[in-house]
Amino acid sequence: MDTLAGVAELDRRFGIPGVASVREGNGAMPRVQITSSLCEAGMYLHGAQVTSWKPAGSDEVLFLSAKARWTDGQAIRGGIPVCFPWFRAKANDPQAPAHGFVRTRAWQLESILEEDDAVVVTMVTESGEHTRHWWPGEFRLVHRATFGSQLKLELVCTNTGTTPLRFEEALHTYNRVADVQHVRLHGLDAVSFLDNTDSNKEKAQRGDVAIASQTDSAYLNTRNTVELSDPKMRRRIRLAKANSLTTVVWNPWRDKASELRDLGEGEWTQFLCVEASNILDAAVHLEPRQEHRMTAILSVEKL
């Protein structure tokens, strides 16, 4: 879907006057734009990626790079990319796209609905010739985003094949912060984590998570809610989740950020990724015709 006529047809079929519309976004990519009494938000069909969420009376919650790439086959730097069916590099294929293939392809818009005062956007992608090139699994993947005073994300995978699936998944949320060096992440004290900056050695968290260097940590057996306190923005972002057993915390810091061509100078200070996920030993095993649903709920309160 890359023409104005196609975008207009999507808007005719799915738009809700005065609340939600389908418009041509960056790179001429279709974007669902939401303007309701509860929030302003945006979600691209490219990667089924939420790129903006601004609850009424609040600042923008999500970081989006000024140098983000808006082209087919490229991931959008910022917002909430969907990682599936593997996380980071594919273990047995260094040529495979990092974090899987669904974040760099166009999804299908299935519906835009109003529920109370919230707006629910549902997008779908399925296995096919392109996905089988990288991964043999047969699947149907749904990303359902409910935009309101909270942002609720549901990632639902159905095994449509005849053999079991094993996959990793993550909602790679870029939380916008004033300065990552001055935020604190609460709720992970005493939790074991694998430090990917130190050969994935297992360590134990002591107190709140503070960011003072490159950070790429997978916290294990985590079901609890975490809270990101940002004193400079005078707010707290809360992540609650369900059917997620790992929480990934990531920031590239200065040196690693300089290697990322789609990240602007100094932008590494403006975000901290805190991700509902199932990765490594928490990868999902799914039998034929079975369904797995991972949920993440973001909310914001003032400090």
XYZ file of C-alpha atoms in Angstrom:
303
model
C 0.000 0.000 0.000
C 2.051 2.947 -1.234
C -0.265 5.264 -3.158
C -2.481 8.127 -2.090
C -5.433 6.295 -3.606
C -4.692 3.239 -1.470
C -4.408 5.312 1.691
C -7.664 7.074 0.869
C -9.391 3.715 0.409
C -8.134 2.528 3.805
C -9.436 5.717 5.361
C -12.810 5.270 3.689
C -13.097 1.694 4.950
C -11.703 2.082 8.458
C -11.652 5.751 9.460
C -13.843 7.130 12.234
C -14.654 10.804 11.517
C -13.212 13.146 14.102
C -11.456 10.313 15.962
C -9.265 8.139 13.733
C -8.074 8.449 10.165
C -5.645 6.757 7.810
C -3.217 9.237 6.305
C 0.009 9.224 4.352
C 2.799 9.379 6.909
C 6.561 9.669 6.619
C 7.992 7.961 3.557
C 4.463 7.876 2.066
C 3.672 5.000 4.440
C 0.084 4.599 5.686
C -0.393 5.776 9.252
C -3.391 5.557 11.527
C -3.759 8.916 13.250
C -5.847 9.113 16.424
C -7.192 12.281 18.006
C -9.626 11.508 20.794
C -10.658 13.056 24.089
C -8.163 10.778 25.841
C -5.040 10.958 23.668
C -3.291 11.719 20.427
C -1.423 8.805 18.836
C -0.018 7.319 15.651
C 0.505 3.776 14.392
C 2.062 2.752 11.074
C 1.109 -0.272 9.002
C 4.867 -0.663 8.512
C 5.741 -3.094 11.290
C 2.369 -2.463 12.955
C 4.452 0.042 14.873
C 3.091 2.528 17.355
C 5.155 5.692 16.898
C 3.361 8.172 19.148
C 1.172 8.239 22.245
C 0.359 11.467 24.034
C -2.308 11.119 26.721
C -4.470 14.188 27.331
C -2.638 16.619 29.599
C 0.694 14.822 29.184
C 3.814 15.152 27.059
C 4.694 12.608 24.370
C 5.542 9.268 26.007
C 7.453 7.599 23.161
C 10.820 8.542 21.662
C 11.183 8.732 17.884
C 14.544 9.447 16.268
C 14.886 12.499 14.056
C 16.912 10.257 11.731
C 14.474 7.337 11.640
C 14.319 5.629 8.240
C 10.947 5.483 6.520
C 11.539 2.908 3.804
C 10.454 -0.654 3.062
C 12.740 -3.229 4.609
C 14.051 -0.823 7.275
C 13.057 -0.721 10.925
C 11.736 2.551 12.340
C 14.037 3.806 15.113
C 11.765 4.586 18.035
C 8.160 4.076 19.055
C 7.332 0.441 19.799
C 8.777 -2.015 17.243
C 7.432 -5.584 17.285
C 10.215 -8.175 17.542
C 9.289 -11.673 16.269
C 10.123 -14.580 15.876
C 13.602 -14.022 17.296
C 15.236 -11.329 19.398
C 18.575 -9.659 18.665
C 20.539 -11.613 16.033
C 19.224 -14.958 14.780
C 21.399 -17.577 16.444
C 22.058 -19.761 13.416
C 21.972 -17.141 10.641
C 23.986 -13.921 10.920
C 22.475 -12.710 7.621
C 18.938 -12.758 9.008
C 17.385 -9.411 10.000
C 17.917 -8.447 13.634
C 14.854 -8.859 15.869
C 12.998 -10.878 13.238
C 11.188 -9.901 10.071
C 7.788 -8.506 11.086
C 9.023 -5.038 12.117
C 10.284 -4.299 8.586
C 7.247 -5.359 6.554
C 3.808 -3.889 5.907
C 0.983 -5.397 7.948
C -2.701 -5.484 7.025
C -5.094 -3.135 8.763
C -7.939 -5.287 10.086
C -10.077 -2.828 12.036
C -10.354 0.504 13.877
C -13.032 0.503 16.561
C -14.198 2.682 19.429
C -14.481 1.082 22.859
C -15.874 3.553 25.376
C -13.642 6.580 24.766
C -10.626 4.524 23.641
C -9.684 3.599 20.055
C -8.656 0.029 19.217
C -6.479 -0.531 16.135
C -5.881 -4.112 14.971
C -3.231 -5.109 12.418
C -2.350 -8.578 11.146
C 0.492 -10.364 9.375
C 0.878 -14.018 8.413
C 3.473 -16.502 7.268
C 4.197 -16.731 3.567
C 6.974 -17.179 1.039
C 8.918 -14.211 2.409
C 8.844 -15.415 6.020
C 9.644 -19.028 5.135
C 12.907 -17.828 3.603
C 14.038 -16.992 7.142
C 11.925 -19.232 9.372
C 9.775 -22.295 8.630
C 6.976 -21.561 11.091
C 3.355 -21.165 9.981
C 1.643 -18.429 11.968
C -0.859 -15.610 12.178
C 0.281 -12.633 14.238
C -2.099 -9.942 15.473
C -1.060 -6.649 17.053
C -3.964 -4.937 18.809
C -3.336 -1.480 20.260
C -5.887 0.254 22.485
C -5.250 3.996 22.652
C -6.733 5.871 25.581
C -5.606 7.248 28.929
C -3.540 4.039 28.959
C -1.841 2.349 26.008
C -2.640 -1.360 25.917
C -0.773 -3.581 23.465
C -1.685 -7.203 22.744
C 0.528 -9.403 20.577
C -1.329 -12.593 19.670
C 0.335 -15.468 17.820
C -1.624 -18.433 16.463
C 0.173 -21.542 15.225
C -1.536 -22.185 11.878
C 0.742 -25.096 10.945
C 0.915 -28.772 11.845
C 4.139 -28.732 13.876
C 5.023 -26.935 17.142
C 6.485 -23.413 17.063
C 9.219 -21.951 19.213
C 9.605 -18.182 19.018
C 10.861 -15.137 20.859
C 8.895 -11.894 21.027
C 9.242 -8.370 22.384
C 7.450 -5.030 22.368
C 10.584 -2.887 22.055
C 9.241 0.242 23.785
C 11.339 3.421 23.483
C 10.297 5.481 26.507
C 11.032 9.167 26.008
C 13.032 10.670 28.871
C 14.670 14.034 29.539
C 18.087 12.500 30.263
C 18.646 8.755 30.624
C 21.463 9.412 33.095
C 18.967 10.793 35.615
C 16.113 8.265 35.459
C 15.490 5.287 37.717
C 13.677 2.044 36.952
C 11.885 0.587 39.963
C 10.574 -2.930 40.462
C 13.544 -5.125 39.540
C 15.464 -5.180 42.841
C 16.951 -8.642 43.544
C 15.941 -9.951 40.110
C 18.490 -12.003 38.163
C 19.435 -10.724 34.718
C 21.648 -11.688 31.800
C 24.044 -8.890 30.879
C 24.455 -8.880 27.092
C 27.254 -6.303 27.365
C 29.258 -8.846 29.406
C 28.920 -12.120 27.468
C 25.397 -12.669 28.845
C 26.718 -13.372 32.329
C 23.991 -13.858 34.935
C 23.956 -11.161 37.605
C 21.591 -9.949 40.314
C 20.076 -6.469 40.376
C 20.733 -4.458 43.526
C 18.268 -1.634 44.109
C 16.778 0.441 41.305
C 18.173 0.258 37.773
C 20.273 3.317 36.943
C 21.875 3.879 33.534
C 25.554 4.835 33.654
C 26.937 2.927 30.652
C 25.814 0.825 27.706
C 22.961 -1.346 28.976
C 21.447 -4.463 27.403
C 19.953 -6.605 30.154
C 17.317 -9.347 30.096
C 15.646 -9.623 33.493
C 14.437 -13.169 34.121
C 11.180 -14.564 35.506
C 9.617 -11.118 35.695
C 5.850 -10.796 35.915
C 5.662 -7.672 38.033
C 4.999 -4.079 37.072
C 7.984 -1.740 36.694
C 8.052 2.044 36.927
C 10.357 4.485 35.157
C 10.781 7.688 37.185
C 11.943 10.792 35.337
C 12.418 13.728 37.738
C 13.298 16.188 34.968
C 10.050 15.456 33.120
C 8.232 15.161 36.448
C 6.517 11.932 35.506
C 6.515 8.202 36.021
C 5.867 5.703 33.193
C 4.440 2.403 34.410
C 4.691 -0.887 32.479
C 2.343 -3.679 33.504
C 2.320 -6.908 31.545
C 0.864 -10.410 31.226
C 2.202 -13.652 29.708
C 5.677 -12.112 29.583
C 8.507 -13.721 31.543
C 11.400 -11.426 30.627
C 11.875 -7.667 30.799
C 14.587 -6.186 28.566
C 16.249 -2.879 29.470
C 18.352 -1.241 26.742
C 20.258 1.933 26.005
C 23.253 2.026 23.614
C 25.119 4.826 25.440
C 27.446 7.171 23.606
C 29.876 4.876 21.777
C 27.361 2.306 20.560
C 24.925 5.050 19.581
C 27.544 6.531 17.260
C 27.354 3.305 15.219
C 23.604 3.684 14.654
C 23.117 5.771 11.538
C 19.407 6.222 12.186
C 20.006 7.841 15.588
C 20.792 11.548 15.818
C 23.689 13.106 17.667
C 23.046 12.895 21.405
C 19.664 11.223 20.986
C 20.802 8.233 23.063
C 20.212 10.382 26.140
C 16.524 10.820 25.265
C 15.211 7.271 25.687
C 15.287 4.100 27.706
C 13.844 0.918 26.240
C 11.892 -1.189 28.735
C 10.373 -4.176 26.974
C 7.736 -6.756 27.747
C 9.183 -9.875 26.157
C 9.686 -13.629 26.056
C 13.263 -14.303 24.998
C 16.094 -16.788 25.556
C 14.910 -19.625 27.829
C 11.523 -17.921 28.104
C 10.851 -18.385 24.370
C 7.282 -19.481 23.673
C 6.471 -23.065 22.673
C 3.161 -23.229 20.825
C 1.383 -26.346 19.642
C -0.587 -26.460 16.354
C -3.825 -24.458 16.437
C -2.902 -22.979 19.818
C -2.735 -19.243 20.593
C -0.379 -17.207 22.758
C -1.170 -13.643 23.897
C 1.359 -11.248 25.428
C 0.023 -7.987 26.850
C 1.737 -4.749 27.837
C -0.011 -1.748 29.405
C 1.659 1.656 29.605
C 0.366 4.405 31.861
C 1.724 7.740 33.029
C 1.397 9.727 36.227
C 2.913 12.982 37.406
C 5.669 13.055 40.027
